């Protein structure tokens, strides 16, 4: 019997159970066809956990995550969590901080090629977003929350930029540009003309890391002109390196260029742990209707397999690689079909989440 790997499944809120359920069954089917032995177990998080234990990220969930090989997380509707939640304000920030998931990798690729003229067919870029600091007050301090009211009419928000975080996220971006072999270009996003100190420190570290990558080019670009160029000439980007806030905003913009959030996967990764989680939120407007697009969560799961393949946990087990390719190929095939049953409504089709999923499974 081959080694079995533990995959934790955390459904999350809103459309979470629908898209995570779909990703899990696609993964189960693809793995069994490629000799990959996976053991799934569900862990409570978000409102499901709050209803049972009065907190959205129970310590038992955290402990079980520590003991598993990889995690699939659905969206968390943190903005509407009750104020008496012991994990207030944000479980996802806590996870990223507790497990040091410092890199958020967000590929943006044309998948609905040719069949929908609204979307360019030649986009293939990846946003590498720093995940632990910057303007995010739920994770940028050792203790406490990085926003406060010195008086009743004033709010102060702290931004944190550290040399270490800038260095390691730059290394991730340069390594990725090298591995992708596209144009070997890293575009570092900043606003150093205004955020002189913080973005200055960031750019300084980016330039230092670049010295170890003579085969990769570096371009430094203001965030505002990047927002424009993403619309005008998205095909020119390869790897976009950004700190937390700019990376977050640009990834929603970029997702819009290829069909929307239903197609935007992401991986939260550190040196020891990784978590599949789509870019989108809990989409309360369509939750429970059975129409959510599961592609983002499914592709995030394929990214987790690739991470496991090259990590110590995956021990170069080829089955991870093969399973990830099988999932990606099935998605590619399904999204280039002109049959409306092969797409969910957000990208012009008629399929429900479950119909889309079973058609995809039959293609594996
Ligand atoms: P949250 O408060 O959790 O961030 P939100 O609605 O503000 O939720 P998103 O969940 O990211 O933000 O959704 C933005 C829009 O994109 C919504 O109209 C939503 O329905 C749509 N959307 C997001 N994800 C999907 C998906 N997987 N399939 C179809 N539509 C989606």
mmCIF file of C-alpha atoms and ligand atoms in Angstrom:
data_model
loop_
_atom_site.group_PDB
_atom_site.id
_atom_site.type_symbol
_atom_site.label_atom_id
_atom_site.label_comp_id
_atom_site.label_asym_id
_atom_site.label_seq_id
_atom_site.Cartn_x
_atom_site.Cartn_y
_atom_site.Cartn_z
ATOM 1 C CA UNK A 1 0.000 0.000 0.000
ATOM 2 C CA UNK A 2 1.434 3.391 -0.954
ATOM 3 C CA UNK A 3 1.910 6.145 1.633
ATOM 4 C CA UNK A 4 -1.290 7.980 2.439
ATOM 5 C CA UNK A 5 -1.411 11.798 2.692
ATOM 6 C CA UNK A 6 -3.802 13.666 4.947
ATOM 7 C CA UNK A 7 -5.799 16.464 3.369
ATOM 8 C CA UNK A 8 -7.807 18.729 5.673
ATOM 9 C CA UNK A 9 -11.006 20.133 4.200
ATOM 10 C CA UNK A 10 -12.305 23.405 5.656
ATOM 11 C CA UNK A 11 -15.548 24.398 3.980
ATOM 12 C CA UNK A 12 -15.793 28.001 5.122
ATOM 13 C CA UNK A 13 -18.778 30.300 4.629
ATOM 14 C CA UNK A 14 -21.189 31.306 1.844
ATOM 15 C CA UNK A 15 -20.429 29.373 -1.339
ATOM 16 C CA UNK A 16 -17.561 27.622 0.508
ATOM 17 C CA UNK A 17 -19.276 24.254 1.051
ATOM 18 C CA UNK A 18 -20.373 24.190 -2.616
ATOM 19 C CA UNK A 19 -17.009 24.974 -4.200
ATOM 20 C CA UNK A 20 -14.918 23.059 -1.668
ATOM 21 C CA UNK A 21 -17.246 20.054 -2.011
ATOM 22 C CA UNK A 22 -16.727 20.169 -5.755
ATOM 23 C CA UNK A 23 -12.932 20.526 -5.454
ATOM 24 C CA UNK A 24 -12.812 17.627 -3.048
ATOM 25 C CA UNK A 25 -14.728 15.245 -5.308
ATOM 26 C CA UNK A 26 -12.650 16.231 -8.339
ATOM 27 C CA UNK A 27 -9.500 15.641 -6.321
ATOM 28 C CA UNK A 28 -10.743 12.301 -4.962
ATOM 29 C CA UNK A 29 -11.492 11.034 -8.455
ATOM 30 C CA UNK A 30 -8.316 12.367 -10.056
ATOM 31 C CA UNK A 31 -6.152 10.989 -7.239
ATOM 32 C CA UNK A 32 -7.603 7.506 -7.392
ATOM 33 C CA UNK A 33 -6.963 7.390 -11.155
ATOM 34 C CA UNK A 34 -3.342 8.428 -10.641
ATOM 35 C CA UNK A 35 -2.402 6.171 -7.753
ATOM 36 C CA UNK A 36 -2.346 8.954 -5.221
ATOM 37 C CA UNK A 37 -3.493 7.824 -1.816
ATOM 38 C CA UNK A 38 -5.293 10.686 -0.055
ATOM 39 C CA UNK A 39 -7.207 10.649 3.204
ATOM 40 C CA UNK A 40 -9.683 13.520 3.676
ATOM 41 C CA UNK A 41 -11.003 14.888 6.941
ATOM 42 C CA UNK A 42 -13.263 17.852 7.526
ATOM 43 C CA UNK A 43 -12.427 20.521 10.081
ATOM 44 C CA UNK A 44 -14.862 23.180 11.310
ATOM 45 C CA UNK A 45 -14.044 26.811 10.599
ATOM 46 C CA UNK A 46 -15.980 30.052 10.136
ATOM 47 C CA UNK A 47 -19.658 30.320 11.085
ATOM 48 C CA UNK A 48 -20.028 26.535 11.272
ATOM 49 C CA UNK A 49 -17.422 26.499 14.061
ATOM 50 C CA UNK A 50 -18.869 29.609 15.722
ATOM 51 C CA UNK A 51 -22.319 28.018 15.990
ATOM 52 C CA UNK A 52 -20.819 24.982 17.741
ATOM 53 C CA UNK A 53 -18.041 26.526 19.833
ATOM 54 C CA UNK A 54 -18.491 30.290 19.814
ATOM 55 C CA UNK A 55 -15.337 30.838 17.803
ATOM 56 C CA UNK A 56 -14.518 30.812 14.104
ATOM 57 C CA UNK A 57 -11.066 29.216 14.327
ATOM 58 C CA UNK A 58 -11.077 26.683 17.201
ATOM 59 C CA UNK A 59 -7.716 25.482 18.584
ATOM 60 C CA UNK A 60 -8.695 21.891 17.716
ATOM 61 C CA UNK A 61 -8.942 22.913 14.063
ATOM 62 C CA UNK A 62 -5.539 24.548 14.221
ATOM 63 C CA UNK A 63 -3.982 21.458 15.848
ATOM 64 C CA UNK A 64 -5.471 19.074 13.264
ATOM 65 C CA UNK A 65 -4.219 21.334 10.468
ATOM 66 C CA UNK A 66 -0.727 21.080 11.912
ATOM 67 C CA UNK A 67 -0.951 17.291 11.695
ATOM 68 C CA UNK A 68 -2.071 17.176 8.071
ATOM 69 C CA UNK A 69 -0.166 17.407 4.803
ATOM 70 C CA UNK A 70 -2.246 20.021 3.012
ATOM 71 C CA UNK A 71 -5.425 22.055 3.420
ATOM 72 C CA UNK A 72 -8.290 23.062 1.180
ATOM 73 C CA UNK A 73 -10.010 26.155 2.558
ATOM 74 C CA UNK A 74 -13.210 27.797 1.388
ATOM 75 C CA UNK A 75 -13.858 31.538 1.700
ATOM 76 C CA UNK A 76 -14.424 33.089 5.117
ATOM 77 C CA UNK A 77 -17.005 35.825 5.463
ATOM 78 C CA UNK A 78 -14.966 37.467 8.211
ATOM 79 C CA UNK A 79 -16.489 40.933 7.753
ATOM 80 C CA UNK A 80 -19.780 39.727 9.185
ATOM 81 C CA UNK A 81 -18.533 37.547 12.051
ATOM 82 C CA UNK A 82 -20.155 38.368 15.410
ATOM 83 C CA UNK A 83 -18.135 40.680 17.678
ATOM 84 C CA UNK A 84 -18.112 38.089 20.462
ATOM 85 C CA UNK A 85 -16.242 35.617 18.254
ATOM 86 C CA UNK A 86 -13.126 34.717 20.246
ATOM 87 C CA UNK A 87 -11.123 34.743 17.027
ATOM 88 C CA UNK A 88 -12.381 38.163 15.958
ATOM 89 C CA UNK A 89 -11.552 39.810 13.581
ATOM 90 C CA UNK A 90 -10.265 37.276 11.093
ATOM 91 C CA UNK A 91 -9.615 33.568 10.995
ATOM 92 C CA UNK A 92 -7.854 33.719 7.638
ATOM 93 C CA UNK A 93 -5.327 36.260 8.941
ATOM 94 C CA UNK A 94 -4.766 34.014 11.964
ATOM 95 C CA UNK A 95 -4.082 30.992 9.763
ATOM 96 C CA UNK A 96 -1.632 32.878 7.581
ATOM 97 C CA UNK A 97 0.170 34.184 10.636
ATOM 98 C CA UNK A 98 0.096 30.999 12.745
ATOM 99 C CA UNK A 99 1.535 28.855 9.938
ATOM 100 C CA UNK A 100 3.683 31.561 8.395
ATOM 101 C CA UNK A 101 2.060 31.262 4.964
ATOM 102 C CA UNK A 102 4.026 34.205 3.664
ATOM 103 C CA UNK A 103 3.484 33.759 -0.068
ATOM 104 C CA UNK A 104 0.146 34.063 -1.787
ATOM 105 C CA UNK A 105 0.539 32.789 -5.344
ATOM 106 C CA UNK A 106 -2.231 33.866 -7.701
ATOM 107 C CA UNK A 107 -2.010 32.739 -11.332
ATOM 108 C CA UNK A 108 -4.189 34.511 -13.886
ATOM 109 C CA UNK A 109 -4.563 32.662 -17.150
ATOM 110 C CA UNK A 110 -6.887 32.839 -20.157
ATOM 111 C CA UNK A 111 -8.994 29.710 -19.902
ATOM 112 C CA UNK A 112 -12.160 30.607 -21.754
ATOM 113 C CA UNK A 113 -10.114 31.164 -24.891
ATOM 114 C CA UNK A 114 -11.681 31.944 -28.198
ATOM 115 C CA UNK A 115 -15.198 31.274 -27.080
ATOM 116 C CA UNK A 116 -15.825 34.617 -25.405
ATOM 117 C CA UNK A 117 -14.514 37.703 -27.156
ATOM 118 C CA UNK A 118 -14.871 39.835 -24.016
ATOM 119 C CA UNK A 119 -11.761 38.192 -22.605
ATOM 120 C CA UNK A 120 -8.300 38.325 -24.188
ATOM 121 C CA UNK A 121 -6.967 34.863 -24.972
ATOM 122 C CA UNK A 122 -3.271 35.447 -24.325
ATOM 123 C CA UNK A 123 -3.003 36.241 -20.618
ATOM 124 C CA UNK A 124 -0.635 34.137 -18.554
ATOM 125 C CA UNK A 125 0.715 35.889 -15.492
ATOM 126 C CA UNK A 126 1.160 35.146 -11.801
ATOM 127 C CA UNK A 127 0.789 37.563 -8.927
ATOM 128 C CA UNK A 128 3.115 36.807 -6.025
ATOM 129 C CA UNK A 129 1.624 38.610 -3.067
ATOM 130 C CA UNK A 130 3.268 39.023 0.344
ATOM 131 C CA UNK A 131 0.847 37.604 2.869
ATOM 132 C CA UNK A 132 1.874 38.453 6.419
ATOM 133 C CA UNK A 133 2.254 42.211 6.882
ATOM 134 C CA UNK A 134 1.861 45.596 5.109
ATOM 135 C CA UNK A 135 -1.501 47.347 5.695
ATOM 136 C CA UNK A 136 -3.247 44.239 7.119
ATOM 137 C CA UNK A 137 -3.898 45.014 10.801
ATOM 138 C CA UNK A 138 -5.100 41.475 11.566
ATOM 139 C CA UNK A 139 -1.675 39.982 10.939
ATOM 140 C CA UNK A 140 0.970 42.676 10.950
ATOM 141 C CA UNK A 141 1.572 42.786 14.723
ATOM 142 C CA UNK A 142 2.923 40.182 17.151
ATOM 143 C CA UNK A 143 0.073 41.001 19.544
ATOM 144 C CA UNK A 144 -2.868 43.358 19.208
ATOM 145 C CA UNK A 145 -4.574 44.889 16.211
ATOM 146 C CA UNK A 146 -2.849 47.383 13.936
ATOM 147 C CA UNK A 147 -5.672 49.933 13.841
ATOM 148 C CA UNK A 148 -6.825 52.101 16.699
ATOM 149 C CA UNK A 149 -8.735 55.249 17.679
ATOM 150 C CA UNK A 150 -6.592 57.835 19.507
ATOM 151 C CA UNK A 151 -9.787 59.900 19.853
ATOM 152 C CA UNK A 152 -13.365 59.538 18.661
ATOM 153 C CA UNK A 153 -12.753 61.276 15.320
ATOM 154 C CA UNK A 154 -9.449 59.719 14.303
ATOM 155 C CA UNK A 155 -8.261 56.299 13.198
ATOM 156 C CA UNK A 156 -4.625 55.335 12.876
ATOM 157 C CA UNK A 157 -3.764 52.295 10.727
ATOM 158 C CA UNK A 158 -0.313 50.833 11.013
ATOM 159 C CA UNK A 159 1.569 49.562 8.032
ATOM 160 C CA UNK A 160 4.415 47.149 8.703
ATOM 161 C CA UNK A 161 7.205 46.348 6.231
ATOM 162 C CA UNK A 162 10.099 44.124 7.269
ATOM 163 C CA UNK A 163 13.312 43.313 5.472
ATOM 164 C CA UNK A 164 12.823 39.586 6.023
ATOM 165 C CA UNK A 165 9.316 39.476 4.523
ATOM 166 C CA UNK A 166 10.424 41.533 1.505
ATOM 167 C CA UNK A 167 13.418 39.292 0.936
ATOM 168 C CA UNK A 168 11.628 35.971 1.107
ATOM 169 C CA UNK A 169 8.692 37.029 -1.070
ATOM 170 C CA UNK A 170 11.170 38.385 -3.629
ATOM 171 C CA UNK A 171 12.970 35.041 -3.638
ATOM 172 C CA UNK A 172 9.653 33.291 -4.245
ATOM 173 C CA UNK A 173 8.913 35.594 -7.207
ATOM 174 C CA UNK A 174 12.335 35.246 -8.821
ATOM 175 C CA UNK A 175 12.341 31.475 -8.393
ATOM 176 C CA UNK A 176 8.907 31.317 -9.988
ATOM 177 C CA UNK A 177 9.924 33.508 -12.948
ATOM 178 C CA UNK A 178 12.868 31.184 -13.516
ATOM 179 C CA UNK A 179 10.761 28.036 -13.243
ATOM 180 C CA UNK A 180 7.996 29.348 -15.527
ATOM 181 C CA UNK A 181 10.457 29.998 -18.377
ATOM 182 C CA UNK A 182 8.026 32.469 -19.957
ATOM 183 C CA UNK A 183 9.791 35.820 -20.343
ATOM 184 C CA UNK A 184 11.778 35.555 -17.087
ATOM 185 C CA UNK A 185 10.479 38.933 -15.984
ATOM 186 C CA UNK A 186 9.603 40.028 -12.461
ATOM 187 C CA UNK A 187 7.606 43.252 -12.219
ATOM 188 C CA UNK A 188 7.915 44.687 -8.702
ATOM 189 C CA UNK A 189 4.943 46.863 -7.786
ATOM 190 C CA UNK A 190 5.354 49.892 -5.538
ATOM 191 C CA UNK A 191 4.375 53.439 -4.719
ATOM 192 C CA UNK A 192 7.825 54.489 -3.541
ATOM 193 C CA UNK A 193 7.265 58.082 -4.643
ATOM 194 C CA UNK A 194 4.772 58.399 -1.757
ATOM 195 C CA UNK A 195 5.486 55.495 0.579
ATOM 196 C CA UNK A 196 9.122 56.450 0.499
ATOM 197 C CA UNK A 197 10.365 54.460 3.484
ATOM 198 C CA UNK A 198 8.289 51.266 3.343
ATOM 199 C CA UNK A 199 8.321 50.790 -0.409
ATOM 200 C CA UNK A 200 11.922 51.992 -0.467
ATOM 201 C CA UNK A 201 12.869 49.154 1.862
ATOM 202 C CA UNK A 202 10.865 46.714 -0.273
ATOM 203 C CA UNK A 203 12.576 47.783 -3.510
ATOM 204 C CA UNK A 204 15.990 47.644 -1.853
ATOM 205 C CA UNK A 205 15.425 43.984 -0.923
ATOM 206 C CA UNK A 206 14.005 43.170 -4.378
ATOM 207 C CA UNK A 207 17.160 44.552 -6.006
ATOM 208 C CA UNK A 208 19.418 42.576 -3.664
ATOM 209 C CA UNK A 209 17.593 39.322 -4.448
ATOM 210 C CA UNK A 210 17.747 40.096 -8.183
ATOM 211 C CA UNK A 211 21.570 39.952 -7.980
ATOM 212 C CA UNK A 212 21.331 36.174 -7.443
ATOM 213 C CA UNK A 213 19.128 35.797 -10.529
ATOM 214 C CA UNK A 214 21.138 37.096 -13.489
ATOM 215 C CA UNK A 215 18.854 35.170 -15.851
ATOM 216 C CA UNK A 216 15.690 36.958 -14.645
ATOM 217 C CA UNK A 217 14.886 40.585 -15.530
ATOM 218 C CA UNK A 218 13.501 43.042 -13.016
ATOM 219 C CA UNK A 219 11.127 45.875 -13.825
ATOM 220 C CA UNK A 220 9.924 48.289 -11.125
ATOM 221 C CA UNK A 221 6.477 49.728 -11.729
ATOM 222 C CA UNK A 222 4.148 52.101 -9.906
ATOM 223 C CA UNK A 223 0.941 50.442 -8.749
ATOM 224 C CA UNK A 224 -1.274 52.992 -10.529
ATOM 225 C CA UNK A 225 0.383 52.547 -13.899
ATOM 226 C CA UNK A 226 0.280 48.773 -13.360
ATOM 227 C CA UNK A 227 -3.490 48.981 -12.862
ATOM 228 C CA UNK A 228 -3.714 50.708 -16.243
ATOM 229 C CA UNK A 229 -1.294 48.442 -18.109
ATOM 230 C CA UNK A 230 -3.069 45.349 -16.839
ATOM 231 C CA UNK A 231 -6.047 46.524 -18.875
ATOM 232 C CA UNK A 232 -4.100 47.822 -21.891
ATOM 233 C CA UNK A 233 -1.471 45.120 -22.321
ATOM 234 C CA UNK A 234 -1.913 42.253 -19.834
ATOM 235 C CA UNK A 235 -0.010 39.863 -22.106
ATOM 236 C CA UNK A 236 3.245 41.685 -21.301
ATOM 237 C CA UNK A 237 3.286 40.585 -17.662
ATOM 238 C CA UNK A 238 4.928 37.425 -16.401
ATOM 239 C CA UNK A 239 5.465 37.451 -12.610
ATOM 240 C CA UNK A 240 4.053 40.395 -10.660
ATOM 241 C CA UNK A 241 5.649 40.818 -7.241
ATOM 242 C CA UNK A 242 3.663 42.900 -4.772
ATOM 243 C CA UNK A 243 3.211 43.558 -1.116
ATOM 244 C CA UNK A 244 -0.004 42.489 0.557
ATOM 245 C CA UNK A 245 -2.515 45.264 -0.220
ATOM 246 C CA UNK A 246 -1.451 46.083 -3.787
ATOM 247 C CA UNK A 247 -1.239 42.355 -4.580
ATOM 248 C CA UNK A 248 -4.742 41.793 -3.257
ATOM 249 C CA UNK A 249 -6.290 44.592 -5.309
ATOM 250 C CA UNK A 250 -4.416 43.838 -8.519
ATOM 251 C CA UNK A 251 -5.379 40.166 -8.355
ATOM 252 C CA UNK A 252 -9.105 40.960 -8.443
ATOM 253 C CA UNK A 253 -8.480 43.308 -11.376
ATOM 254 C CA UNK A 254 -6.453 40.685 -13.222
ATOM 255 C CA UNK A 255 -9.075 37.999 -12.523
ATOM 256 C CA UNK A 256 -11.628 40.245 -14.207
ATOM 257 C CA UNK A 257 -9.578 40.116 -17.393
ATOM 258 C CA UNK A 258 -9.917 36.362 -17.761
ATOM 259 C CA UNK A 259 -13.542 35.809 -16.786
ATOM 260 C CA UNK A 260 -13.926 36.805 -13.152
ATOM 261 C CA UNK A 261 -13.356 35.499 -9.663
ATOM 262 C CA UNK A 262 -14.849 32.095 -10.394
ATOM 263 C CA UNK A 263 -11.719 31.321 -12.416
ATOM 264 C CA UNK A 264 -9.054 32.742 -10.083
ATOM 265 C CA UNK A 265 -7.140 30.157 -8.029
ATOM 266 C CA UNK A 266 -4.574 30.806 -5.326
ATOM 267 C CA UNK A 267 -2.197 29.036 -3.007
ATOM 268 C CA UNK A 268 -1.098 30.323 0.384
ATOM 269 C CA UNK A 269 2.323 28.853 0.972
ATOM 270 C CA UNK A 270 5.123 28.900 3.510
ATOM 271 C CA UNK A 271 8.185 26.718 3.933
ATOM 272 C CA UNK A 272 6.307 23.993 5.841
ATOM 273 C CA UNK A 273 2.620 24.302 5.013
ATOM 274 C CA UNK A 274 0.390 25.218 2.101
ATOM 275 C CA UNK A 275 -3.293 25.907 1.695
ATOM 276 C CA UNK A 276 -5.486 25.931 -1.406
ATOM 277 C CA UNK A 277 -7.935 28.849 -1.295
ATOM 278 C CA UNK A 278 -9.495 30.682 -4.230
ATOM 279 C CA UNK A 279 -9.116 34.431 -4.583
ATOM 280 C CA UNK A 280 -12.859 35.024 -4.260
ATOM 281 C CA UNK A 281 -14.809 35.688 -1.099
ATOM 282 C CA UNK A 282 -17.894 33.960 0.262
ATOM 283 C CA UNK A 283 -20.202 35.472 -2.430
ATOM 284 C CA UNK A 284 -23.267 35.741 -0.165
ATOM 285 C CA UNK A 285 -25.342 36.937 -3.154
ATOM 286 C CA UNK A 286 -25.231 33.465 -4.730
ATOM 287 C CA UNK A 287 -24.586 31.235 -1.693
ATOM 288 C CA UNK A 288 -26.802 28.169 -1.465
ATOM 289 C CA UNK A 289 -28.162 28.604 -4.993
ATOM 290 C CA UNK A 290 -25.991 25.872 -6.487
ATOM 291 C CA UNK A 291 -24.610 28.133 -9.224
ATOM 292 C CA UNK A 292 -21.128 29.021 -7.921
ATOM 293 C CA UNK A 293 -18.235 28.397 -10.256
ATOM 294 C CA UNK A 294 -15.948 25.832 -8.594
ATOM 295 C CA UNK A 295 -13.040 26.226 -11.071
ATOM 296 C CA UNK A 296 -11.078 28.618 -8.832
ATOM 297 C CA UNK A 297 -11.177 26.226 -5.874
ATOM 298 C CA UNK A 298 -10.435 23.185 -8.068
ATOM 299 C CA UNK A 299 -7.392 24.855 -9.648
ATOM 300 C CA UNK A 300 -6.223 25.986 -6.202
ATOM 301 C CA UNK A 301 -6.287 22.331 -5.195
ATOM 302 C CA UNK A 302 -4.128 21.446 -8.224
ATOM 303 C CA UNK A 303 -1.671 24.118 -7.052
ATOM 304 C CA UNK A 304 -1.565 22.440 -3.649
ATOM 305 C CA UNK A 305 -0.639 19.150 -5.326
ATOM 306 C CA UNK A 306 2.227 20.835 -7.169
ATOM 307 C CA UNK A 307 3.442 22.369 -3.921
ATOM 308 C CA UNK A 308 3.281 18.977 -2.183
ATOM 309 C CA UNK A 309 5.157 17.357 -5.068
ATOM 310 C CA UNK A 310 8.151 19.615 -4.576
ATOM 311 C CA UNK A 311 7.950 19.789 -0.768
ATOM 312 C CA UNK A 312 9.478 17.477 1.827
ATOM 313 C CA UNK A 313 6.032 16.075 2.593
ATOM 314 C CA UNK A 314 5.385 14.993 -1.003
ATOM 315 C CA UNK A 315 8.756 13.266 -1.366
ATOM 316 C CA UNK A 316 8.787 13.805 -5.136
ATOM 317 C CA UNK A 317 5.870 11.447 -5.524
ATOM 318 C CA UNK A 318 5.091 11.682 -9.260
ATOM 319 C CA UNK A 319 1.429 10.980 -8.558
ATOM 320 C CA UNK A 320 1.012 14.514 -7.200
ATOM 321 C CA UNK A 321 2.294 15.948 -10.457
ATOM 322 C CA UNK A 322 0.184 13.633 -12.615
ATOM 323 C CA UNK A 323 -2.982 14.279 -10.626
ATOM 324 C CA UNK A 324 -2.491 18.064 -10.896
ATOM 325 C CA UNK A 325 -2.015 17.835 -14.683
ATOM 326 C CA UNK A 326 -5.079 15.588 -15.033
ATOM 327 C CA UNK A 327 -7.214 18.164 -13.216
ATOM 328 C CA UNK A 328 -5.837 21.101 -15.209
ATOM 329 C CA UNK A 329 -6.266 19.324 -18.530
ATOM 330 C CA UNK A 330 -9.849 18.363 -17.754
ATOM 331 C CA UNK A 331 -10.632 21.996 -16.880
ATOM 332 C CA UNK A 332 -8.948 23.263 -20.030
ATOM 333 C CA UNK A 333 -10.944 20.821 -22.138
ATOM 334 C CA UNK A 334 -14.224 21.628 -20.440
ATOM 335 C CA UNK A 335 -13.829 25.400 -20.687
ATOM 336 C CA UNK A 336 -12.978 25.339 -24.374
ATOM 337 C CA UNK A 337 -16.137 23.379 -25.151
ATOM 338 C CA UNK A 338 -18.991 25.382 -26.642
ATOM 339 C CA UNK A 339 -21.655 23.345 -24.835
ATOM 340 C CA UNK A 340 -23.350 25.629 -22.237
ATOM 341 C CA UNK A 341 -23.534 22.629 -19.878
ATOM 342 C CA UNK A 342 -19.734 22.846 -19.626
ATOM 343 C CA UNK A 343 -19.787 26.230 -17.894
ATOM 344 C CA UNK A 344 -21.409 27.872 -14.956
ATOM 345 C CA UNK A 345 -23.506 31.013 -15.412
ATOM 346 C CA UNK A 346 -20.884 33.561 -14.354
ATOM 347 C CA UNK A 347 -19.017 32.763 -17.577
ATOM 348 C CA UNK A 348 -22.015 32.445 -19.842
ATOM 349 C CA UNK A 349 -22.995 28.799 -19.365
ATOM 350 C CA UNK A 350 -25.987 27.005 -17.855
ATOM 351 C CA UNK A 351 -24.425 24.385 -15.601
ATOM 352 C CA UNK A 352 -25.073 24.221 -11.893
ATOM 353 C CA UNK A 353 -22.065 23.639 -9.624
ATOM 354 C CA UNK A 354 -22.841 19.926 -9.355
ATOM 355 C CA UNK A 355 -23.529 19.462 -13.091
ATOM 356 C CA UNK A 356 -20.268 21.207 -13.917
ATOM 357 C CA UNK A 357 -18.449 19.000 -11.424
ATOM 358 C CA UNK A 358 -19.797 15.685 -12.677
ATOM 359 C CA UNK A 359 -19.039 16.584 -16.290
ATOM 360 C CA UNK A 360 -15.512 17.500 -15.246
ATOM 361 C CA UNK A 361 -15.047 14.245 -13.363
ATOM 362 C CA UNK A 362 -16.078 12.295 -16.446
ATOM 363 C CA UNK A 363 -13.231 14.003 -18.332
ATOM 364 C CA UNK A 364 -10.490 13.040 -15.868
HETATM 365 P P1 LIG B 1 -16.928 38.579 0.940
HETATM 366 O O1 LIG B 1 -17.638 39.503 1.854
HETATM 367 O O2 LIG B 1 -16.795 37.206 1.488
HETATM 368 O O3 LIG B 1 -15.608 39.125 0.426
HETATM 369 P P2 LIG B 1 -18.114 39.518 -1.556
HETATM 370 O O4 LIG B 1 -19.426 39.201 -2.217
HETATM 371 O O5 LIG B 1 -17.866 40.896 -1.082
HETATM 372 O O6 LIG B 1 -17.885 38.453 -0.372
HETATM 373 P P3 LIG B 1 -16.754 37.953 -3.441
HETATM 374 O O7 LIG B 1 -17.276 36.783 -2.738
HETATM 375 O O8 LIG B 1 -15.330 37.926 -3.821
HETATM 376 O O9 LIG B 1 -16.953 39.223 -2.582
HETATM 377 O O10 LIG B 1 -17.688 38.181 -4.715
HETATM 378 C C1 LIG B 1 -17.635 39.279 -5.592
HETATM 379 C C2 LIG B 1 -18.595 38.989 -6.745
HETATM 380 O O11 LIG B 1 -18.097 37.893 -7.528
HETATM 381 C C3 LIG B 1 -20.004 38.559 -6.278
HETATM 382 O O12 LIG B 1 -20.983 39.097 -7.127
HETATM 383 C C4 LIG B 1 -19.984 37.062 -6.394
HETATM 384 O O13 LIG B 1 -21.227 36.475 -6.631
HETATM 385 C C5 LIG B 1 -19.033 36.810 -7.569
HETATM 386 N N1 LIG B 1 -18.317 35.544 -7.355
HETATM 387 C C6 LIG B 1 -17.328 35.330 -6.464
HETATM 388 N N2 LIG B 1 -16.932 34.060 -6.513
HETATM 389 C C7 LIG B 1 -17.687 33.438 -7.428
HETATM 390 C C8 LIG B 1 -17.758 32.100 -7.908
HETATM 391 N N3 LIG B 1 -16.950 31.131 -7.453
HETATM 392 N N4 LIG B 1 -18.677 31.808 -8.868
HETATM 393 C C9 LIG B 1 -19.487 32.762 -9.361
HETATM 394 N N5 LIG B 1 -19.462 34.034 -8.938
HETATM 395 C C10 LIG B 1 -18.581 34.389 -7.980
#
